[in-house]
PDB file of C-alpha atoms in Angstrom:
ATOM      1  CA  UNK Z   1      85.408  48.886 160.653  1.00 87.00           C
ATOM      2  CA  UNK Z   2      88.658  50.750 161.055  1.00 91.00           C
ATOM      3  CA  UNK Z   3      91.697  48.581 161.691  1.00 95.00           C
ATOM      4  CA  UNK Z   4      95.158  49.888 162.493  1.00 97.00           C
ATOM      5  CA  UNK Z   5      98.108  47.541 162.830  1.00 97.00           C
ATOM      6  CA  UNK Z   6     101.479  48.844 163.974  1.00 97.00           C
ATOM      7  CA  UNK Z   7     104.867  47.240 163.523  1.00 97.00           C
ATOM      8  CA  UNK Z   8     108.535  48.158 163.555  1.00 98.00           C
ATOM      9  CA  UNK Z   9     109.197  48.605 167.242  1.00 97.00           C
ATOM     10  CA  UNK Z  10     112.190  47.076 168.967  1.00 97.00           C
ATOM     11  CA  UNK Z  11     115.326  47.653 170.991  1.00 98.00           C
ATOM     12  CA  UNK Z  12     117.830  50.214 169.730  1.00 98.00           C
ATOM     13  CA  UNK Z  13     120.820  52.016 171.191  1.00 98.00           C
ATOM     14  CA  UNK Z  14     120.756  55.712 171.941  1.00 98.00           C
ATOM     15  CA  UNK Z  15     121.418  57.657 168.744  1.00 98.00           C
ATOM     16  CA  UNK Z  16     119.970  54.922 166.572  1.00 98.00           C
ATOM     17  CA  UNK Z  17     116.971  54.882 164.262  1.00 98.00           C
ATOM     18  CA  UNK Z  18     113.740  52.960 163.828  1.00 98.00           C
ATOM     19  CA  UNK Z  19     110.851  53.192 161.401  1.00 98.00           C
ATOM     20  CA  UNK Z  20     107.381  52.402 162.651  1.00 98.00           C
ATOM     21  CA  UNK Z  21     104.622  51.364 160.266  1.00 98.00           C
ATOM     22  CA  UNK Z  22     100.864  51.426 160.644  1.00 97.00           C
ATOM     23  CA  UNK Z  23      98.713  49.650 158.075  1.00 96.00           C
ATOM     24  CA  UNK Z  24      95.252  51.180 157.997  1.00 93.00           C
ATOM     25  CA  UNK Z  25      92.107  49.567 156.606  1.00 91.00           C
ATOM     26  CA  UNK Z  26      88.425  50.351 156.656  1.00 90.00           C
ATOM     27  CA  UNK Z  27      88.839  54.109 156.973  1.00 84.00           C
ATOM     28  CA  UNK Z  28      85.418  55.484 155.976  1.00 76.00           C
ATOM     29  CA  UNK Z  29      86.292  59.154 155.695  1.00 73.00           C
ATOM     30  CA  UNK Z  30      87.578  61.256 152.833  1.00 76.00           C
ATOM     31  CA  UNK Z  31      89.024  63.848 155.183  1.00 78.00           C
ATOM     32  CA  UNK Z  32      90.792  62.471 158.223  1.00 88.00           C
ATOM     33  CA  UNK Z  33      93.816  62.651 160.446  1.00 94.00           C
ATOM     34  CA  UNK Z  34      96.144  59.853 161.375  1.00 94.00           C
ATOM     35  CA  UNK Z  35      98.655  60.092 164.177  1.00 97.00           C
ATOM     36  CA  UNK Z  36     101.266  58.531 166.379  1.00 98.00           C
ATOM     37  CA  UNK Z  37     100.992  58.616 170.152  1.00 98.00           C
ATOM     38  CA  UNK Z  38     103.228  57.107 172.793  1.00 98.00           C
ATOM     39  CA  UNK Z  39     102.706  56.053 176.357  1.00 98.00           C
ATOM     40  CA  UNK Z  40     104.945  55.126 179.230  1.00 97.00           C
ATOM     41  CA  UNK Z  41     103.412  52.957 181.923  1.00 93.00           C
ATOM     42  CA  UNK Z  42     101.780  55.130 184.560  1.00 93.00           C
ATOM     43  CA  UNK Z  43     101.822  58.265 182.416  1.00 95.00           C
ATOM     44  CA  UNK Z  44      99.374  59.929 180.058  1.00 95.00           C
ATOM     45  CA  UNK Z  45      99.405  59.122 176.376  1.00 96.00           C
ATOM     46  CA  UNK Z  46     101.408  61.770 174.498  1.00 96.00           C
ATOM     47  CA  UNK Z  47     100.790  62.994 170.972  1.00 97.00           C
ATOM     48  CA  UNK Z  48     104.009  62.525 168.996  1.00 98.00           C
ATOM     49  CA  UNK Z  49     103.020  63.425 165.458  1.00 97.00           C
ATOM     50  CA  UNK Z  50      99.894  63.831 163.380  1.00 96.00           C
ATOM     51  CA  UNK Z  51      99.120  64.089 159.679  1.00 95.00           C
ATOM     52  CA  UNK Z  52      95.948  65.571 158.263  1.00 92.00           C
ATOM     53  CA  UNK Z  53      95.232  63.712 155.035  1.00 86.00           C
ATOM     54  CA  UNK Z  54      92.855  66.303 153.615  1.00 79.00           C
ATOM     55  CA  UNK Z  55      95.167  69.324 153.794  1.00 83.00           C
ATOM     56  CA  UNK Z  56      98.534  67.600 154.420  1.00 85.00           C
ATOM     57  CA  UNK Z  57      99.166  69.545 157.610  1.00 92.00           C
ATOM     58  CA  UNK Z  58     101.492  67.977 160.148  1.00 95.00           C
ATOM     59  CA  UNK Z  59     102.094  68.302 163.861  1.00 96.00           C
ATOM     60  CA  UNK Z  60     105.139  67.279 165.884  1.00 97.00           C
ATOM     61  CA  UNK Z  61     105.639  67.379 169.627  1.00 97.00           C
ATOM     62  CA  UNK Z  62     108.477  69.702 170.597  1.00 97.00           C
ATOM     63  CA  UNK Z  63     110.373  66.760 172.043  1.00 97.00           C
ATOM     64  CA  UNK Z  64     110.659  65.051 168.636  1.00 98.00           C
ATOM     65  CA  UNK Z  65     110.923  67.971 166.190  1.00 98.00           C
ATOM     66  CA  UNK Z  66     113.891  67.565 163.903  1.00 97.00           C
ATOM     67  CA  UNK Z  67     114.289  63.893 164.820  1.00 98.00           C
ATOM     68  CA  UNK Z  68     111.018  62.213 163.795  1.00 98.00           C
ATOM     69  CA  UNK Z  69     109.221  62.398 160.459  1.00 98.00           C
ATOM     70  CA  UNK Z  70     105.667  61.287 159.677  1.00 97.00           C
ATOM     71  CA  UNK Z  71     104.727  60.142 156.197  1.00 94.00           C
ATOM     72  CA  UNK Z  72     102.081  58.162 154.368  1.00 92.00           C
ATOM     73  CA  UNK Z  73     102.128  55.770 151.435  1.00 91.00           C
ATOM     74  CA  UNK Z  74      98.696  56.018 149.817  1.00 85.00           C
ATOM     75  CA  UNK Z  75      99.158  52.948 147.645  1.00 88.00           C
ATOM     76  CA  UNK Z  76      99.965  50.789 150.667  1.00 90.00           C
ATOM     77  CA  UNK Z  77      97.513  52.475 153.067  1.00 90.00           C
ATOM     78  CA  UNK Z  78     100.414  52.747 155.445  1.00 94.00           C
ATOM     79  CA  UNK Z  79     101.504  55.470 157.839  1.00 94.00           C
ATOM     80  CA  UNK Z  80     105.140  55.684 158.855  1.00 97.00           C
ATOM     81  CA  UNK Z  81     107.082  57.300 161.658  1.00 98.00           C
ATOM     82  CA  UNK Z  82     110.778  57.567 160.910  1.00 98.00           C
ATOM     83  CA  UNK Z  83     112.604  58.050 164.185  1.00 98.00           C
ATOM     84  CA  UNK Z  84     116.251  59.143 164.257  1.00 98.00           C
ATOM     85  CA  UNK Z  85     118.687  60.245 166.968  1.00 98.00           C
ATOM     86  CA  UNK Z  86     116.674  58.216 169.434  1.00 98.00           C
ATOM     87  CA  UNK Z  87     117.041  58.933 173.132  1.00 98.00           C
ATOM     88  CA  UNK Z  88     116.263  56.792 176.182  1.00 97.00           C
ATOM     89  CA  UNK Z  89     113.352  59.124 176.935  1.00 97.00           C
ATOM     90  CA  UNK Z  90     111.752  58.030 173.650  1.00 98.00           C
ATOM     91  CA  UNK Z  91     111.177  54.608 175.202  1.00 98.00           C
ATOM     92  CA  UNK Z  92     107.437  53.918 175.201  1.00 98.00           C
ATOM     93  CA  UNK Z  93     104.650  51.954 173.566  1.00 98.00           C
ATOM     94  CA  UNK Z  94     103.819  53.710 170.305  1.00 98.00           C
ATOM     95  CA  UNK Z  95     100.237  53.714 169.038  1.00 98.00           C
ATOM     96  CA  UNK Z  96      98.729  54.598 165.705  1.00 97.00           C
ATOM     97  CA  UNK Z  97      95.351  56.388 165.769  1.00 97.00           C
ATOM     98  CA  UNK Z  98      92.844  57.772 163.266  1.00 95.00           C
ATOM     99  CA  UNK Z  99      89.933  60.199 163.365  1.00 94.00           C
ATOM    100  CA  UNK Z 100      87.623  62.034 160.998  1.00 91.00           C
ATOM    101  CA  UNK Z 101      88.625  65.649 160.506  1.00 88.00           C
ATOM    102  CA  UNK Z 102      91.811  67.649 160.856  1.00 88.00           C
ATOM    103  CA  UNK Z 103      94.840  67.076 162.975  1.00 89.00           C
ATOM    104  CA  UNK Z 104      94.924  67.330 166.741  1.00 91.00           C
ATOM    105  CA  UNK Z 105      97.366  66.274 169.428  1.00 91.00           C
ATOM    106  CA  UNK Z 106      94.685  65.224 171.911  1.00 94.00           C
ATOM    107  CA  UNK Z 107      94.305  61.481 172.333  1.00 95.00           C
ATOM    108  CA  UNK Z 108      90.675  61.952 173.416  1.00 96.00           C
ATOM    109  CA  UNK Z 109      89.852  63.203 169.893  1.00 95.00           C
ATOM    110  CA  UNK Z 110      90.788  59.859 168.321  1.00 95.00           C
ATOM    111  CA  UNK Z 111      88.340  56.968 168.242  1.00 94.00           C
ATOM    112  CA  UNK Z 112      90.337  54.339 166.373  1.00 95.00           C
ATOM    113  CA  UNK Z 113      93.521  52.865 167.781  1.00 97.00           C
ATOM    114  CA  UNK Z 114      96.041  50.164 167.001  1.00 97.00           C
ATOM    115  CA  UNK Z 115      97.390  47.719 169.531  1.00 97.00           C
ATOM    116  CA  UNK Z 116     100.745  49.468 169.966  1.00 97.00           C
ATOM    117  CA  UNK Z 117     104.365  48.562 169.398  1.00 98.00           C
ATOM    118  CA  UNK Z 118     107.120  48.775 172.001  1.00 98.00           C
ATOM    119  CA  UNK Z 119     110.134  50.982 171.383  1.00 98.00           C
ATOM    120  CA  UNK Z 120     113.027  50.673 173.819  1.00 98.00           C
ATOM    121  CA  UNK Z 121     116.089  52.905 173.579  1.00 98.00           C
ATOM    122  CA  UNK Z 122     119.074  51.844 175.657  1.00 97.00           C
ATOM    123  CA  UNK Z 123     121.644  54.326 176.914  1.00 93.00           C
TER     124      UNK Z 123
END
């Protein structure tokens, strides 16, 4: 059974940085994608960044390009999202997700999800 556990969220001032972590266990696939999504209450879940483990391709939403970086520590089975130059509009619950296959930005393509971690950026 796939388990994804996020951590690292919190309150930060505009312009600050945070690093989110997602510890993954039970992933049964050799070729899979793991991603970060975010959601503001009342709005659709948005794909922030995705990493395809098989071919190391990455995806970033236009709104975070140049500010966020996705990475993975194989030894620790952990996915990271380094967030810099944070803006108030980055405030959301951030979720980690995993799926078999290559990267995609569509939340409907992911079947395994973590519980989410809140990120709040004050102005």
